[in-house]
Coordinates of C-alpha atoms in Angstrom, one line a residue:
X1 CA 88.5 162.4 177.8
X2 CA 89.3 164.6 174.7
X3 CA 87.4 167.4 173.8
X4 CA 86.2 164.7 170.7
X5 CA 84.8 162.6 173.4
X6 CA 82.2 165.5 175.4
X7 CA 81.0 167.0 171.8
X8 CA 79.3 165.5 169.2
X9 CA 82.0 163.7 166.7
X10 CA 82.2 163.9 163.2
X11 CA 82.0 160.6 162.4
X12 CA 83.0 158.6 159.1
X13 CA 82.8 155.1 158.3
X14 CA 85.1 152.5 156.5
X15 CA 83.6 149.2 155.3
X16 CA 86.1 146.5 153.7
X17 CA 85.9 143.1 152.3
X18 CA 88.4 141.0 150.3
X19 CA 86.0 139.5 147.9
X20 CA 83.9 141.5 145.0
X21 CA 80.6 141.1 146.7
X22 CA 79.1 144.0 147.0
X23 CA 76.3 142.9 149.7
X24 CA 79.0 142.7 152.2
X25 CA 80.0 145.6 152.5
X26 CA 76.2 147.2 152.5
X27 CA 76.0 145.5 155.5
X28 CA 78.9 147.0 157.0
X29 CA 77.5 150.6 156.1
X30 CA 74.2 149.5 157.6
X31 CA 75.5 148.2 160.8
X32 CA 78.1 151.6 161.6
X33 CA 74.8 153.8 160.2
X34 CA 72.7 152.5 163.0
X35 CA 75.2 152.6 165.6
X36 CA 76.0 156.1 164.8
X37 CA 72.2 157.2 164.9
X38 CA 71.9 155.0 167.8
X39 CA 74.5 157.2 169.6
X40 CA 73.2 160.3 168.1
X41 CA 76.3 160.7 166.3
X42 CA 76.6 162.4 162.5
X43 CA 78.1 161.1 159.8
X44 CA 79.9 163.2 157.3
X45 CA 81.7 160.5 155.0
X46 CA 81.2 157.0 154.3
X47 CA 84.8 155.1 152.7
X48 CA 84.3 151.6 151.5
X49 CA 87.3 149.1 150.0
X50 CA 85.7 146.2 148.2
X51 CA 88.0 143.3 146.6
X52 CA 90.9 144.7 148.9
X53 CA 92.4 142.4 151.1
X54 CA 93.1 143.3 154.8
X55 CA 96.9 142.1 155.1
X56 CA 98.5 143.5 152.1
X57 CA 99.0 147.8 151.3
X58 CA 96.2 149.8 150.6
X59 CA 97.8 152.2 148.0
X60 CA 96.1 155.7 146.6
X61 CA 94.0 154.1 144.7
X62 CA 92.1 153.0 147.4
X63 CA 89.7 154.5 149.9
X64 CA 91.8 153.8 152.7
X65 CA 94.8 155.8 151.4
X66 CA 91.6 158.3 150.9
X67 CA 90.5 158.2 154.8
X68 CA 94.0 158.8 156.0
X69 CA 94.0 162.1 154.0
X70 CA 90.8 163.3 155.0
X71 CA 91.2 163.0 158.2
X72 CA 94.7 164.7 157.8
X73 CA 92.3 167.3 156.4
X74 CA 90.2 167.9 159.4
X75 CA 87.0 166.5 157.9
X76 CA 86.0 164.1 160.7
X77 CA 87.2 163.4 164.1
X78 CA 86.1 159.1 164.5
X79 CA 86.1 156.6 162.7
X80 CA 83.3 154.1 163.2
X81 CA 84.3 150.3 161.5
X82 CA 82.1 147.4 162.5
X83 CA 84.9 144.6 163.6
X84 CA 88.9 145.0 164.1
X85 CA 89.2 142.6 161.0
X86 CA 87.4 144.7 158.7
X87 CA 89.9 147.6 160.0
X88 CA 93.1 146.0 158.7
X89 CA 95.1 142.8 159.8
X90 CA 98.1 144.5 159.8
X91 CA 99.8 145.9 162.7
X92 CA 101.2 148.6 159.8
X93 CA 98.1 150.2 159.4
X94 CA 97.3 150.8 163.0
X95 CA 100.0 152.7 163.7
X96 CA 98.6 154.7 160.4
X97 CA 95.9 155.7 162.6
X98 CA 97.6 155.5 166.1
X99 CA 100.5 158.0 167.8
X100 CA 102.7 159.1 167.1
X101 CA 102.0 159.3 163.5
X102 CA 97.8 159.9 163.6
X103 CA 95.4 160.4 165.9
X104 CA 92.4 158.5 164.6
X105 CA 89.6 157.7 167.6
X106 CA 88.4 154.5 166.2
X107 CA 85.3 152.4 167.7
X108 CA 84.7 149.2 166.7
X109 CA 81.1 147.9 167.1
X110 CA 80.9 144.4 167.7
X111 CA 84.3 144.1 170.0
X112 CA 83.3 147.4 172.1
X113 CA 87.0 149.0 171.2
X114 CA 87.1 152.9 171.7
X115 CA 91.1 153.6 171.3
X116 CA 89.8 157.5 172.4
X117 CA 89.3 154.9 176.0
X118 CA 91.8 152.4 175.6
X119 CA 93.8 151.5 172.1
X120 CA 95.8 148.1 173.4
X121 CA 92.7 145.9 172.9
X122 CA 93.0 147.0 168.8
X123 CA 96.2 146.2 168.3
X124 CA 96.3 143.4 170.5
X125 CA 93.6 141.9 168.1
X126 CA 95.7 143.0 164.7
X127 CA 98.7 141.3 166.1
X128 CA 96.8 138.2 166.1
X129 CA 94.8 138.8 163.4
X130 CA 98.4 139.4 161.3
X131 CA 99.9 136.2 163.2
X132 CA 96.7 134.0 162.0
X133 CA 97.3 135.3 158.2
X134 CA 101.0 134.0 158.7
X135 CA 100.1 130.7 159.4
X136 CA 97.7 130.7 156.6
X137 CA 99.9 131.7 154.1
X138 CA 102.4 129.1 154.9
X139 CA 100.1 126.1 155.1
X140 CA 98.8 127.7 152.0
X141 CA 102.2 127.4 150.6
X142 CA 103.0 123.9 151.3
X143 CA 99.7 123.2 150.2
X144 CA 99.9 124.3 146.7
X145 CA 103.6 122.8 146.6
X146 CA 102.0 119.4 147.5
X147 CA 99.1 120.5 144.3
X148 CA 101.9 121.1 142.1
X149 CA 103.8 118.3 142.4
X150 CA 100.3 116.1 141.6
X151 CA 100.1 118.6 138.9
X152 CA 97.0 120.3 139.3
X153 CA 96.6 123.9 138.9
X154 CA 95.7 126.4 141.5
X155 CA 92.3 128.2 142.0
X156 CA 91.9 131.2 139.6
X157 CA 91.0 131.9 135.9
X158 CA 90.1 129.0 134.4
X159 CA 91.8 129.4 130.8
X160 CA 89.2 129.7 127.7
X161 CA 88.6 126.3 126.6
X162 CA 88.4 124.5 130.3
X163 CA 85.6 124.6 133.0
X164 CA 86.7 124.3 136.9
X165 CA 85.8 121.1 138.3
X166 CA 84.9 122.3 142.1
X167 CA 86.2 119.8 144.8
X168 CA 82.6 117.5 145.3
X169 CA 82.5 117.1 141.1
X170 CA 85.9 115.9 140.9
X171 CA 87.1 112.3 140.4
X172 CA 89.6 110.1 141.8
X173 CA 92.2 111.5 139.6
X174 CA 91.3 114.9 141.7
X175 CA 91.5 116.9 138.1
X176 CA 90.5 120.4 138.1
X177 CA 90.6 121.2 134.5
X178 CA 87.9 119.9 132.1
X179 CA 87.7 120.5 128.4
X180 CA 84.8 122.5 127.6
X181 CA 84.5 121.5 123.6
X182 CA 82.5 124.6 122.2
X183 CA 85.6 126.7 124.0
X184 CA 88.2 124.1 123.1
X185 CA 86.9 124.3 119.8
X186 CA 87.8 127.4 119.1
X187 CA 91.1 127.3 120.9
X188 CA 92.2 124.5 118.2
X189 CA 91.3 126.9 115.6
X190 CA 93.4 129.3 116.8
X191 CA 96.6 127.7 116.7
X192 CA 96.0 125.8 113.5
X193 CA 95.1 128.9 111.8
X194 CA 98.1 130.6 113.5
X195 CA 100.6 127.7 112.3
X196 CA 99.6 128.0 108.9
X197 CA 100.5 131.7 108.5
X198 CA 96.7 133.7 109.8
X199 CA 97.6 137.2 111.6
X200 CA 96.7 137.5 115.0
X201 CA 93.6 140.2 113.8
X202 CA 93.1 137.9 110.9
X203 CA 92.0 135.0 113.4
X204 CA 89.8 137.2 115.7
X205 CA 88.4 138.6 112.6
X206 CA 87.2 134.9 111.2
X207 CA 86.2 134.0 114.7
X208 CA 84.0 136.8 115.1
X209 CA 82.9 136.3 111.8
X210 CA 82.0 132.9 112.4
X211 CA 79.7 134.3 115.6
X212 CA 82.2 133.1 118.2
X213 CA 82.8 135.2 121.5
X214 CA 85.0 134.8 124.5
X215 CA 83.8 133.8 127.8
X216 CA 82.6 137.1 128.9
X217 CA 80.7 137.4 125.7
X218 CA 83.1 140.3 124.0
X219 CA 84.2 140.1 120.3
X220 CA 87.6 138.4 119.8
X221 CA 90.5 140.6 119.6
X222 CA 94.6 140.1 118.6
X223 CA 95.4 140.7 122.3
X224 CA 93.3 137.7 123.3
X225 CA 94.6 135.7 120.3
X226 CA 98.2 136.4 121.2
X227 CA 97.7 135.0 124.9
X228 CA 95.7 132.2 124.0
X229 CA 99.1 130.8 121.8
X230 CA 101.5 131.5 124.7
X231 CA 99.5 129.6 127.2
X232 CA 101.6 126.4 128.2
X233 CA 98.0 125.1 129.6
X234 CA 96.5 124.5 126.4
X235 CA 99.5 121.4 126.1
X236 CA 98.4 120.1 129.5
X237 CA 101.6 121.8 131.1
X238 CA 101.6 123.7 134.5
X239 CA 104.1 126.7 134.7
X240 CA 106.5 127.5 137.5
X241 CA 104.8 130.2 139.9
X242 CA 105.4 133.8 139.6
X243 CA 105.8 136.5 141.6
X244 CA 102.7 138.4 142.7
X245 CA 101.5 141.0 140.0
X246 CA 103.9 140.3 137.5
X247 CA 102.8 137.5 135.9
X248 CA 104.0 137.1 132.3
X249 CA 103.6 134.4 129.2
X250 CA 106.4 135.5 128.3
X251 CA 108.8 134.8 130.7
X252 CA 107.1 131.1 131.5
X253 CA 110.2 128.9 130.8
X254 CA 109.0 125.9 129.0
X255 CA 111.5 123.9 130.2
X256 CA 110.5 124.1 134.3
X257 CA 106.9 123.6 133.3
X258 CA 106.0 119.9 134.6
X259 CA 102.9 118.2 133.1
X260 CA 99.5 118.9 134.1
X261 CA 96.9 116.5 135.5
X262 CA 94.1 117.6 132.9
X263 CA 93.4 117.0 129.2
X264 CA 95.5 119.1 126.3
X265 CA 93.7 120.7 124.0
X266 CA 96.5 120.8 121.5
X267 CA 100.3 119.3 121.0
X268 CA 103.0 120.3 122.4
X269 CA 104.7 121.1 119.3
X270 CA 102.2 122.9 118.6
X271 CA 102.5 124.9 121.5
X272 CA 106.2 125.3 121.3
X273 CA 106.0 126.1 117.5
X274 CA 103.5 129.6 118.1
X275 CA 105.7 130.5 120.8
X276 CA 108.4 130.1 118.9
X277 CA 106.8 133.2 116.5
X278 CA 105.6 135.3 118.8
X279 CA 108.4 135.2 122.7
X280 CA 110.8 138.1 121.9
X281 CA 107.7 139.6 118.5
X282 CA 106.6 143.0 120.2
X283 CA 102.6 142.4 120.1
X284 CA 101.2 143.9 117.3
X285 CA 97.4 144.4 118.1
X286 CA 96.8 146.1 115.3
X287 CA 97.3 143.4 112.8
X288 CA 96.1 143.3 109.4
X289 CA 92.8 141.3 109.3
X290 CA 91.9 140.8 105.7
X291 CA 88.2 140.5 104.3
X292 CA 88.5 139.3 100.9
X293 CA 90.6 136.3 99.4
X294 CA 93.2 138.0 97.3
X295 CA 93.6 141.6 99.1
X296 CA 97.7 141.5 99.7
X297 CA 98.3 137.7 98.0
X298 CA 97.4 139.3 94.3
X299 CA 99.6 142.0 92.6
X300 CA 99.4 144.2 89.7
X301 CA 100.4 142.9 86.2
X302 CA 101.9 146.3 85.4
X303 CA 103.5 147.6 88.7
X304 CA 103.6 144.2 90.4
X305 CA 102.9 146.0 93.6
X306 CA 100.1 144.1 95.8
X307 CA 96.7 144.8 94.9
X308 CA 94.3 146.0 97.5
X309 CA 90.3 145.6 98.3
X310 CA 87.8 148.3 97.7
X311 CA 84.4 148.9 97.4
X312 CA 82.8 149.6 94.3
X313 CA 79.4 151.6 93.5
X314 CA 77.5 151.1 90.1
X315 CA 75.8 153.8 88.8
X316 CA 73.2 153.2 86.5
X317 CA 71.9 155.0 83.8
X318 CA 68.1 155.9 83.4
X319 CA 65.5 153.3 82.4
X320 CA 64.1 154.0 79.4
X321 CA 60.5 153.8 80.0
X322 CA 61.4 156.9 81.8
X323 CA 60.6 155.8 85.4
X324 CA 64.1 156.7 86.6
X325 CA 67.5 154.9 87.4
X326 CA 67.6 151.3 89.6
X327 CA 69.1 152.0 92.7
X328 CA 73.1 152.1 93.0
X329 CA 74.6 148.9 94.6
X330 CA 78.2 148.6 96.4
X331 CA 80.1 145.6 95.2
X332 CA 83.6 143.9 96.4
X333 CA 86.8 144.9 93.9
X334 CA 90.2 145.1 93.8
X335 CA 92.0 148.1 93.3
X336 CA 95.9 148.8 92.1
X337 CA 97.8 150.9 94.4
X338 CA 98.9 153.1 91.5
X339 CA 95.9 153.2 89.4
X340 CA 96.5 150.9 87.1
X341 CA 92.7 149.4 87.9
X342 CA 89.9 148.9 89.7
X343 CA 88.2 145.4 88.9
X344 CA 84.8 143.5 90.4
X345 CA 86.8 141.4 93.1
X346 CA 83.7 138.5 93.9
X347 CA 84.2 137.0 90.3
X348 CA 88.1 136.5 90.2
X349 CA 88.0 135.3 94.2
X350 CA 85.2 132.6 92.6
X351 CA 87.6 131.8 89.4
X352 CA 90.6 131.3 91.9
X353 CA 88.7 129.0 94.4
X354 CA 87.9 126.8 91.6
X355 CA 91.3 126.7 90.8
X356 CA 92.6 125.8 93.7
X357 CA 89.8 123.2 94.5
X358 CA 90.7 122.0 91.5
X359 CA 94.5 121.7 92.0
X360 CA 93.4 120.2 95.7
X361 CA 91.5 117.8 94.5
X362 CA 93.9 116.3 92.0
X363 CA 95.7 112.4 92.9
X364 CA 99.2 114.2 93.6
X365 CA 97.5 116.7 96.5
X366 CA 98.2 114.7 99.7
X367 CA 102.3 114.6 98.6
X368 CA 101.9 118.6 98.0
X369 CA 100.4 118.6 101.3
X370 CA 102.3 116.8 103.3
X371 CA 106.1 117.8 102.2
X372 CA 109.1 115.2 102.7
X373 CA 110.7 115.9 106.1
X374 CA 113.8 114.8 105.2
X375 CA 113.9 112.3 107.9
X376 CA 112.7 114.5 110.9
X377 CA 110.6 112.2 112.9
X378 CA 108.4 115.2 115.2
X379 CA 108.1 112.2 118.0
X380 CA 111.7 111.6 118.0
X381 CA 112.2 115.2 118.5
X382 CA 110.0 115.6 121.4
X383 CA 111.3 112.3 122.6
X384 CA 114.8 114.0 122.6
X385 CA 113.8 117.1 123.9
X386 CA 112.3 115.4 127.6
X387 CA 115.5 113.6 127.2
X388 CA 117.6 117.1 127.8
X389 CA 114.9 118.7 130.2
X390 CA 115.9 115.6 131.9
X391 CA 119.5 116.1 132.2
X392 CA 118.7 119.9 132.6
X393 CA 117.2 118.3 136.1
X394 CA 119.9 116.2 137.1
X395 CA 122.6 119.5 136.8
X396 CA 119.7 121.9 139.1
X397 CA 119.7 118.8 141.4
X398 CA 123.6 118.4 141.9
X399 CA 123.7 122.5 142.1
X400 CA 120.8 122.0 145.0
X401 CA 123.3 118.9 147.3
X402 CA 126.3 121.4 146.8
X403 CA 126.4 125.0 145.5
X404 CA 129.9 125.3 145.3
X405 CA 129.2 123.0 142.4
X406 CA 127.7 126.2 140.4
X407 CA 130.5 127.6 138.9
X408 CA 131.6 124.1 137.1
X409 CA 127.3 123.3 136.2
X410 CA 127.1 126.7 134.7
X411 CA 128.8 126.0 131.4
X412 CA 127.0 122.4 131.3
X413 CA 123.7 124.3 131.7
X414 CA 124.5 126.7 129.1
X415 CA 125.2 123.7 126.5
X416 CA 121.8 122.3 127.7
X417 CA 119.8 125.5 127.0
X418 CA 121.5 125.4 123.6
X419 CA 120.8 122.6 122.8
X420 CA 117.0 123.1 123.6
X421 CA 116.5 126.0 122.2
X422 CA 117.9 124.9 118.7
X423 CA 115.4 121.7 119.2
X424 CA 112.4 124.3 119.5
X425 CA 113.5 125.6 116.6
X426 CA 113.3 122.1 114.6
X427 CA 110.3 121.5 116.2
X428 CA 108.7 124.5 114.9
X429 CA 110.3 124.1 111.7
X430 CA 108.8 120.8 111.1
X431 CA 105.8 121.5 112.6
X432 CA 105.5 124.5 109.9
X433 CA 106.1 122.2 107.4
X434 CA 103.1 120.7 107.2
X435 CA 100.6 123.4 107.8
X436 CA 97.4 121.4 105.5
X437 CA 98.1 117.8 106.7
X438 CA 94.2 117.9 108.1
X439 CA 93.3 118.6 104.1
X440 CA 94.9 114.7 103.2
X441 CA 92.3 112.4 103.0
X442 CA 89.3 114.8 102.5
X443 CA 86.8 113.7 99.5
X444 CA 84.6 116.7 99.3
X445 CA 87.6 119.5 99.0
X446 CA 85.0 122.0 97.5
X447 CA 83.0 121.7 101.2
X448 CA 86.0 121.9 102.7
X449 CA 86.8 125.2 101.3
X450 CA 83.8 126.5 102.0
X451 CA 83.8 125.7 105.6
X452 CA 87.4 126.5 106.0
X453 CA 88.2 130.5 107.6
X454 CA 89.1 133.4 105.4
X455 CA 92.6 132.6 106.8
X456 CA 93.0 129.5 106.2
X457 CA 91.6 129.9 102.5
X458 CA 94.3 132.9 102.1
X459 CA 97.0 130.0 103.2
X460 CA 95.9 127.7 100.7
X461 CA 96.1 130.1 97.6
X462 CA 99.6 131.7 99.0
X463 CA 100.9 127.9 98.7
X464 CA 99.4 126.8 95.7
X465 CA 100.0 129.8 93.6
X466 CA 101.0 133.2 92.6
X467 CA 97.7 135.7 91.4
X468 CA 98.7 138.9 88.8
X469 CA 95.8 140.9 88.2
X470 CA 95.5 143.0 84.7
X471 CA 93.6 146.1 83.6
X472 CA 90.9 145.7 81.7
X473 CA 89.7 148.9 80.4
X474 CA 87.4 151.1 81.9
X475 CA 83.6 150.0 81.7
X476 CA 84.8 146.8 80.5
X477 CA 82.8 144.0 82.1
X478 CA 83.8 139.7 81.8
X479 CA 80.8 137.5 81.5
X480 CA 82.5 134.0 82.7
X481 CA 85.7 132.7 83.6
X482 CA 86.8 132.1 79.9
X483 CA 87.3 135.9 79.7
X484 CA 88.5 136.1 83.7
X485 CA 91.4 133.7 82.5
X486 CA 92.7 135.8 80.3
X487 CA 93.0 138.8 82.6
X488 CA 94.3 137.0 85.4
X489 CA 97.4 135.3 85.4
X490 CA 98.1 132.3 87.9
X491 CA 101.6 130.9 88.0
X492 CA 101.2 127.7 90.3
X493 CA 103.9 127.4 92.7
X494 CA 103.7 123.9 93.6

């Protein structure tokens, strides 16, 4: 026996679980804290790894990579775990702590290994433990082929809008996916008020606004936005795997997506469309998220420069029974970027609504709405689009029966991928087209506009019309829209 063995040891423990529970691995500490003052041994350091699986590499971020240098440090000579398989279950690791490299005396409690008395038993029971992960991984493997070819997704994050069905709930049609409509809700939202021109900070401004959170109850930000419009599972369509840790929207190829066994939320052109804007855009997460109607549309009458929001502050004078001033209020204006003036912004945003509720509510709207497409039927497109996906199939199936058939498919694949990508581009084009076709039809357009986002509302005048703000002389104040008219000049565009 080594001098370790006769004296009392230095003991520290390692506790490890795959899962992010942390009762689990309490109980591991528990257990090795008994067992050492059972044996009357001291422990000097406790290491724990939760949500760190057993098979895969424990890198410095963890408190195993931590352990190996403290012991390389002198600071304790056992190390107490409470079965092999919360060790490791790779035979890797053990020789981490074996000869030649280390010298670790490890003791597991529950399968009496001492490696300071014998160390075959340990790695005997890692070589299985590693050969039982194996065989795991590849059933796991043809299992979620078999999944995917049903089309159902695998377990994980269930994307904002769904709710996971768990196996008992779930019906003949074995769907995992379920539309949650208060989530979906806000999902459709997003890409209409994408489509029709909203920033990505502009959106998670009005949802926020509107008292709307994410999942885990946090405020909506551009980042979330962004991925919500790249997901292909929003148009019922299940991606191609990806390698471990670098998953990426996008790099998901449309095209080797294969339709999902759950509900869309929204179209596929749709989908395609707010892809088509933002694959190959470097995120901006910092996007501008307006407040007020006009900040950016309008522009100066003198400078023509765009005209920008501000906050006003009245200052009153003093009353003159002598009982001092009223208090000084903030109000909403807009400002010229060159000084040209500062002007109350809450009654020209309430003289251009009118207008364009006005204009919107007029017999000619719905053709305004709903431009001519010169001929571009949107089903025929999508119709034509399976119809190359299809023949982009056929060419990876010959390629598959013969590879030597590669250098002669290549060019044909090319022409394929053309030919797709310049259908996207149609689709997105048409899809653009028509960004108020939900407007046709509605009776009460002045209850529409006042349900509709900040976003959406900005959309509306950009279409409709062209705003030119004048100065008005300073102190100057208009008492109705008669006298707004005159200041403000509105060119309609359609």
């Amino acid at each position: 026996m080594s001098p370790a063995t006769t004296a009392r040891p230095r003991v520290a423990i390692y506790a490890r679980q795959s899962e992010d529970v942390d009762q689990g691995i309490v109980q591991q500490l528990d257990d090795c804290r008994a067992e050492a003052a059972r044996r009357s041994w001291r422990v000097v350091a406790e290491f724990r790894d939760n949500d760190t699986g057993a098979s895969k590499a424990r890198g410095p971020k963890t408190d195993w990579y931590k352990m190996l240098g403290e012991f390389d440090a002198g600071t304790f000579d056992l190390l107490l775990v409470t079965e092999t398989s919360r060790l490791t279950r790779s035979l890797t690791d053990v020789l981490d702590v074996c000869p030649p490299r280390r010298d670790v005396r490890v003791v597991v409690i529950r399968e009496g290994i001492d490696t300071d008395v014998d160390d075959f038993m340990l790695k005997q029971l890692v070589l299985l433990a590693e050969r039982e992960v194996k065989i795991k991984a590849a059933r796991a493997a043809r299992y979620a082929a078999e999944r995917r070819k049903e089309g159902h997704p695998g377990a994980g994050k269930t994307p904002h809008g769904y709710r996971w069905v768990s196996a008992p709930d779930r019906g003949p049609a074995n769907t995992r996916y379920v539309v949650d409509e208060t989530e979906a809700s806000d999902v459709r939202k997003i890409f209409t008020e994408f489509l029709v021109g909203a920033s990505l900070g502009q959106i998670a401004r009005d949802l926020n606004g509107a008292g709307s959170s994410t999942r885990k109850g946090a405020r909506w930000r551009s980042d979330n936005v962004r991925r919500i419009l790249m997901n292909p599972f929003y148009a019922a369509l299940l991606p191609p795997a990806q390698p471990s840790g670098k998953h990426s929207l996008a790099q998901i190829d449309l095209g080797a997506c294969t339709p999902g066994a759950w509900e869309a939320i929204v179209e596929v052109e749709q989908l395609i469309a707010a892809r088509g804007r933002l694959v190959g855009v470097k995120p901006n997460h910092n996007g501008t998220a307006r407040r007020w109607l006009l900040s950016g549309l309008a522009t100066c009458s003198v400078c023509s420069e765009p005209v920008r929001s501000a906050r006003g502050e009245t200052h009153p004078t003093a009353r003159r029974d002598g009982t001092g001033t009223a208090p000084s209020q903030r109000y909403h204006t807009y400002r010229c970027v060159n000084g040209h003036f500062m002007r109350n912004g809450d009654v020209i945003d309430d003289y251009v609504a009118a207008l364009c509720v006005a204009r919107l509510s007029e017999a000619d709207a719905a053709a305004l709405l709903v431009p001519e497409t010169n001929g571009a039927d949107i089903s025929a497109l999508h119709n034509r689009r399976e119809a190359l996906r299809a023949s982009r199939k056929n060419v990876f199936s010959l390629i598959d029966d013969d590879p030597a058939r590669l250098a002669d498919a290549e060019d044909r694949l090319n022409d394929l991928e053309d030919q797709l990508r310049t259908l996207d581009e149609e689709i997105t084009r048409v899809t653009s087209r028509s960004p108020f076709a939900d407007l046709v039809g509605v009776e009460d357009v002045r209850a529409w506009w006042e349900s509709a986002t900040l976003a959406r509302r900005r959309a509306v005048v950009d279409f409709l019309m062209s705003v030119s703000i004048c100065p008005i002389g300073k102190g100057r104040r208009l008492a109705g829209w008669e006298q707004v008219k005159e200041t403000v000049q509105v060119k309609p565009k359609v």
